Coordinates of C-alpha atoms and ligand atoms in Angstrom, one line a residue:
X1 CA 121.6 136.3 184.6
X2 CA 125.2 137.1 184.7
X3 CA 127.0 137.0 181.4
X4 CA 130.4 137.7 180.0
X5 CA 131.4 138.0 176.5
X6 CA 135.4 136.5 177.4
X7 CA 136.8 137.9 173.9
X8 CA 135.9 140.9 172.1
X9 CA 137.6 143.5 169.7
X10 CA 136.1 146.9 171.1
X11 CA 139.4 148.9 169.9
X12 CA 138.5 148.5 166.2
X13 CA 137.4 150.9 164.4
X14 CA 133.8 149.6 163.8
X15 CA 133.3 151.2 167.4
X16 CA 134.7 154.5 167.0
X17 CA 131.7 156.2 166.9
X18 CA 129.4 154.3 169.2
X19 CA 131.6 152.6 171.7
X20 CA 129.3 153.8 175.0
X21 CA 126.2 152.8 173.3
X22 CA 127.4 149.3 172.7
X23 CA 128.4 149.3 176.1
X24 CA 125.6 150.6 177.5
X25 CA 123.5 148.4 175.4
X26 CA 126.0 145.7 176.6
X27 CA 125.2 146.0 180.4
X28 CA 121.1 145.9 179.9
X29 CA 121.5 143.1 178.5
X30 CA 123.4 141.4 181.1
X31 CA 127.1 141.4 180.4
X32 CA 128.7 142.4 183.3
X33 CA 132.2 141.9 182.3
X34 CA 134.1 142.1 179.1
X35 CA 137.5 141.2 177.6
X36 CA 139.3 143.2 174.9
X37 CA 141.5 141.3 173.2
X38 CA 144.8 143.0 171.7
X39 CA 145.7 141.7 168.2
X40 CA 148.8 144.2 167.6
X41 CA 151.1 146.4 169.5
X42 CA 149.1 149.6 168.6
X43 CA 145.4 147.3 169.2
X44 CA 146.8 146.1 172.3
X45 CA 148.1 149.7 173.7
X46 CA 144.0 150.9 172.6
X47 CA 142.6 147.6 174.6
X48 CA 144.4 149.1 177.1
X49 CA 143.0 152.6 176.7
X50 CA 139.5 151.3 176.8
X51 CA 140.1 149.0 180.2
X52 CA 141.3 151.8 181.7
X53 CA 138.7 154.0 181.1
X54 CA 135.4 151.7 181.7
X55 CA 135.2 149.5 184.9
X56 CA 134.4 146.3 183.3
X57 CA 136.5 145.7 180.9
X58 CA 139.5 144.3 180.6
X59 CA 142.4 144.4 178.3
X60 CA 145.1 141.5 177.0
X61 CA 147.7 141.9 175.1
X62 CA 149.3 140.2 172.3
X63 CA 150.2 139.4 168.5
X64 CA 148.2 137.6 166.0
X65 CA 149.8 135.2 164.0
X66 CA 149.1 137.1 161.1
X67 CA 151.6 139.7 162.2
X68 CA 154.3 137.0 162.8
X69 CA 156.9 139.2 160.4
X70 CA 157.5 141.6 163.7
X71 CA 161.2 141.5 164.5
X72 CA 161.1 139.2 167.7
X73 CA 163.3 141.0 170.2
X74 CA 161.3 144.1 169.6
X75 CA 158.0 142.1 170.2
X76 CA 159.2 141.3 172.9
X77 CA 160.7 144.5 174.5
X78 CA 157.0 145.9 174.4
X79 CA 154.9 143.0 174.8
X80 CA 156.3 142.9 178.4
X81 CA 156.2 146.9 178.8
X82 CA 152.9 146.8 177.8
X83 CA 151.8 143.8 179.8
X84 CA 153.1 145.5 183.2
X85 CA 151.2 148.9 182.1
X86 CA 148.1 148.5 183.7
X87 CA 146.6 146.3 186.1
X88 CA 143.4 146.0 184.0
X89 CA 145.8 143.8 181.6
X90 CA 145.0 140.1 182.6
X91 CA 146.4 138.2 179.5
X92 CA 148.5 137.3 177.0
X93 CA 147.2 137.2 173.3
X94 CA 145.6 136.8 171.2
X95 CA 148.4 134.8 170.1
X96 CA 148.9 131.2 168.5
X97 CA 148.9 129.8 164.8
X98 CA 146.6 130.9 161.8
X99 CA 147.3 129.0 158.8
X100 CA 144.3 129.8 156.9
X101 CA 144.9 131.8 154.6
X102 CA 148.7 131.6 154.4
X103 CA 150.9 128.5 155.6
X104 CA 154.4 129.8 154.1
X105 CA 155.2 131.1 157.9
X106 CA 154.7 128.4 159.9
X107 CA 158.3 129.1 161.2
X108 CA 157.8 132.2 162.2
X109 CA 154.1 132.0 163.8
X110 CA 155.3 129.3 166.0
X111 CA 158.2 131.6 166.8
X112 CA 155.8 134.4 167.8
X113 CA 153.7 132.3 169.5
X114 CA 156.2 130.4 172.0
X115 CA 157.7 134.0 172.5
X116 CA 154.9 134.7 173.7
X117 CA 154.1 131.8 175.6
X118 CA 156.9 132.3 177.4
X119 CA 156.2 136.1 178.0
X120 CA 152.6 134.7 180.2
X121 CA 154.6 132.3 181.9
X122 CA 157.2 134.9 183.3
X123 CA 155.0 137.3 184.0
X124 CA 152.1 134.7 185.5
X125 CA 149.4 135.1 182.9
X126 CA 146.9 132.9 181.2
X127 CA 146.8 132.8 177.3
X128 CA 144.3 133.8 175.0
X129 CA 145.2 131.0 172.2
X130 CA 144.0 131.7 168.2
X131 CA 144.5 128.2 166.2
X132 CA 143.1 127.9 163.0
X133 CA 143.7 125.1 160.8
X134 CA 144.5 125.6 156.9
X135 CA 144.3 122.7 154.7
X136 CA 144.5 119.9 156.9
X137 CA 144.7 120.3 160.9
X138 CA 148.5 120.9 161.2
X139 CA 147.4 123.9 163.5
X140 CA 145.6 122.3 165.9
X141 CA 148.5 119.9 165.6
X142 CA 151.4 122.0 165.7
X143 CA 150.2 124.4 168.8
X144 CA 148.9 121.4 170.6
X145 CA 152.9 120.5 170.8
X146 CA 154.0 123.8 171.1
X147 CA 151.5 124.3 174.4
X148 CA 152.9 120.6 175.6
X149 CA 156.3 121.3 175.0
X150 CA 156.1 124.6 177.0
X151 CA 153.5 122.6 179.8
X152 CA 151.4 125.4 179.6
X153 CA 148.4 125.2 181.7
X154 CA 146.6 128.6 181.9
X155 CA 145.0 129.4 178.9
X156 CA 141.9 129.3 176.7
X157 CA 141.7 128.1 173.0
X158 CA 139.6 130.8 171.8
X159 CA 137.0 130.4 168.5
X160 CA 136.9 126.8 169.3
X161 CA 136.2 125.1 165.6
X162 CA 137.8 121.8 166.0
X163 CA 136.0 118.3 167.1
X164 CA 135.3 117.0 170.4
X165 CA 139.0 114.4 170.4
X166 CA 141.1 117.7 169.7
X167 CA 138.9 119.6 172.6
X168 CA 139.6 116.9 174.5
X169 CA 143.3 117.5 174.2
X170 CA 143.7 121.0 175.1
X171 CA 141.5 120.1 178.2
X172 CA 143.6 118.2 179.2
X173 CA 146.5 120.0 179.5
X174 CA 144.2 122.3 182.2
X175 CA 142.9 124.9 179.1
X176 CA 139.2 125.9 178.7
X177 CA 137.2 126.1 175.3
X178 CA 136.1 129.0 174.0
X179 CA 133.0 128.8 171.5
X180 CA 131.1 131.7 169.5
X181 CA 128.6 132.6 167.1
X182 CA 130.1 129.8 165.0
X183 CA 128.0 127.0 167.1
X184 CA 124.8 129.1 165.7
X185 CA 125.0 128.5 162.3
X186 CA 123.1 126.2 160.3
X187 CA 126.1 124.0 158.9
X188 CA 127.8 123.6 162.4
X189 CA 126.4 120.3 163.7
X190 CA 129.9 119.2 164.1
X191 CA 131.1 122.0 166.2
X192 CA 127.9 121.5 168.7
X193 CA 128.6 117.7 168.8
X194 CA 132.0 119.5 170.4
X195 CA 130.0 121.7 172.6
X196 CA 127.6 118.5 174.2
X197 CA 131.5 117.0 174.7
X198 CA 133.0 119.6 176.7
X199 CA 132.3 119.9 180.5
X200 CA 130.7 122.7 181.2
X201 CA 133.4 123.9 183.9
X202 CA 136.1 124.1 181.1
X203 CA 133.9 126.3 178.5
X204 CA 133.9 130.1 178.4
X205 CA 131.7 131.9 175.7
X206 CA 132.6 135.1 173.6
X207 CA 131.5 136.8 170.8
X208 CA 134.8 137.7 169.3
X209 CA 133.1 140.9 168.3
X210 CA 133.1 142.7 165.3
X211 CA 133.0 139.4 163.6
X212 CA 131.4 136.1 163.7
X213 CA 127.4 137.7 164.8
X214 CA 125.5 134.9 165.7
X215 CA 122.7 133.5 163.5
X216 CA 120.1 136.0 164.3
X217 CA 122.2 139.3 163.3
X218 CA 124.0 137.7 160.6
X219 CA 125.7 140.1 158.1
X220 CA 125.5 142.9 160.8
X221 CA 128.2 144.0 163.0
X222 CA 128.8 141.5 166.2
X223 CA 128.7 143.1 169.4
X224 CA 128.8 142.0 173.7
X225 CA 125.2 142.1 174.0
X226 CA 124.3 139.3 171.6
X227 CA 126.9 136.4 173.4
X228 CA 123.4 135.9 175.0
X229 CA 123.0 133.9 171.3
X230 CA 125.8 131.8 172.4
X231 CA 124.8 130.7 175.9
X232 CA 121.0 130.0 174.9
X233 CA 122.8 127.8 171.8
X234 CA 125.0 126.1 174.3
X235 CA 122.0 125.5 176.6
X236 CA 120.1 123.9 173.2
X237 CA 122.7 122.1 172.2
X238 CA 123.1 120.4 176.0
X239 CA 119.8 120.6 176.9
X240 CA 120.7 122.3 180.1
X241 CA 119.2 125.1 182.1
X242 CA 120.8 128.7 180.4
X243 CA 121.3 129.9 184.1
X244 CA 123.3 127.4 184.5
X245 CA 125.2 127.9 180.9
X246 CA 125.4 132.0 181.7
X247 CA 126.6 131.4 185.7
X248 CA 129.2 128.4 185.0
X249 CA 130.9 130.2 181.9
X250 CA 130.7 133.7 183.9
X251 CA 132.4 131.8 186.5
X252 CA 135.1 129.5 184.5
X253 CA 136.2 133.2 183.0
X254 CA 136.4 135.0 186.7
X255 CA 138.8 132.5 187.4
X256 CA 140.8 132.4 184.1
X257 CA 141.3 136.3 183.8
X258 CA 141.2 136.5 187.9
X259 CA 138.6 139.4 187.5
Ligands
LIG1 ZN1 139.9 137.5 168.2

């Protein structure tokens, strides 16, 4: 049963002291291949550390919304130096809008973001896309038009939280969905009327590890090994076959990262 965990966090801390063993714990359970997302300059240059030093995993490389107050021209200078660093680097991001916990930057996240749209297009990568709505769903909203404007293609809308119209959408410009340990929980009937809605050849699961642990390990520290949670959800939810789940998303992720 081949499984990948499509976006994970291995360069934080919370694996400094144990990063073989989750690995390791990682690959008997099944997940062949894994991808480190970069959330900074310094995280991304570490996801790229740890792709080049274990066989399957890979690194992208981007800037959270969150850190949207980085002077753009220097963003940009070693976004694109670190992009071309490695050929284990297979993505831009994760990159996009956050307006959670702060909306009084819009202008600058969606300056940061289109940079760095822009970056994958002339270099020929696929995005890794973070949108998370604040108040109302001017996020989904405002990088919905951001990816239009740009015709942007390639690409996956990571932590998928939004309903089945908006997944829908982003489809339909040619992106996949990504879901996680979020569809597990008990107050996310919503989110898996999304997941029945998507076609299985446009989904990709992840665990977004160190956060978001699925149901089971709740309050403990997420890791690769338990996106198994995700695909047997997915497989509830749809009433579908979890070889099927595990073998289309491990495909529809091959393709997207061309790994
Ligand atoms: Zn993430």
């Amino acid at each position: 049963m081949p499984l990948i965990d499509s976006h994970t966090h291995l360069d934080f801390p919370d694996y400094d002291n144990d990063l073989d063993l989750v690995l390791s714990r990682a690959k008997q359970y099944g997940v062949d291949k894994i991808i480190n997302v970069g959330a900074d300059l310094v995280r991304s240059k570490k996801a790229i550390e740890i792709a080049n030093k274990y066989g399957n995993v890979w690194a992208t490389v981007g800037i959270h919304p969150e850190g949207c107050d980085i002077d753009i021209s220097q963003a940009q200078k070693e976004l694109k130096k670190l992009a071309t660093s490695s050929p284990k680097v297979v993505a831009i991001g994760e990159c996009g809008l956050d307006y959670f916990y702060d909306d009084s930057k819009k202008v600058k996240q969606k300056a940061l973001f289109e940079l760095q749209i822009n970056i994958a297009q002339e270099l020929n990568f696929p995005l890794a896309i973070h949108l998370r709505n604040g108040k109302d769903e001017t996020a989904a909203m405002d990088g919905y038009n951001l990816l239009k404007k740009n015709k942007v293609t390639n690409g996956v809308v990571h932590c998928f939280t939004f309903d089945k119209t908006w997944a829908k959408k982003f489809i339909n410009l040619g992106l996949y969905v990504g879901f996680t340990g979020i569809i597990t929980y008990k107050n996310a009937e919503l989110l898996r009327e999304t997941v029945k809605s998507v076609p299985i050849d446009r989904m990709l699961i992840e665990t977004d590890c160190p956060y978001l642990s699925p149901q089971k390990y709740r309050g403990e520290r997420n890791e690769p090994s338990y996106v198994s949670e995700i695909a047997k959800q997915i497989a509830e939810t749809r009433e579908e076959k979890i070889e099927k789940v595990t073998e289309q998303t491990a495909k529809n992720t091959e393709i997207l990262f061309n790994i």
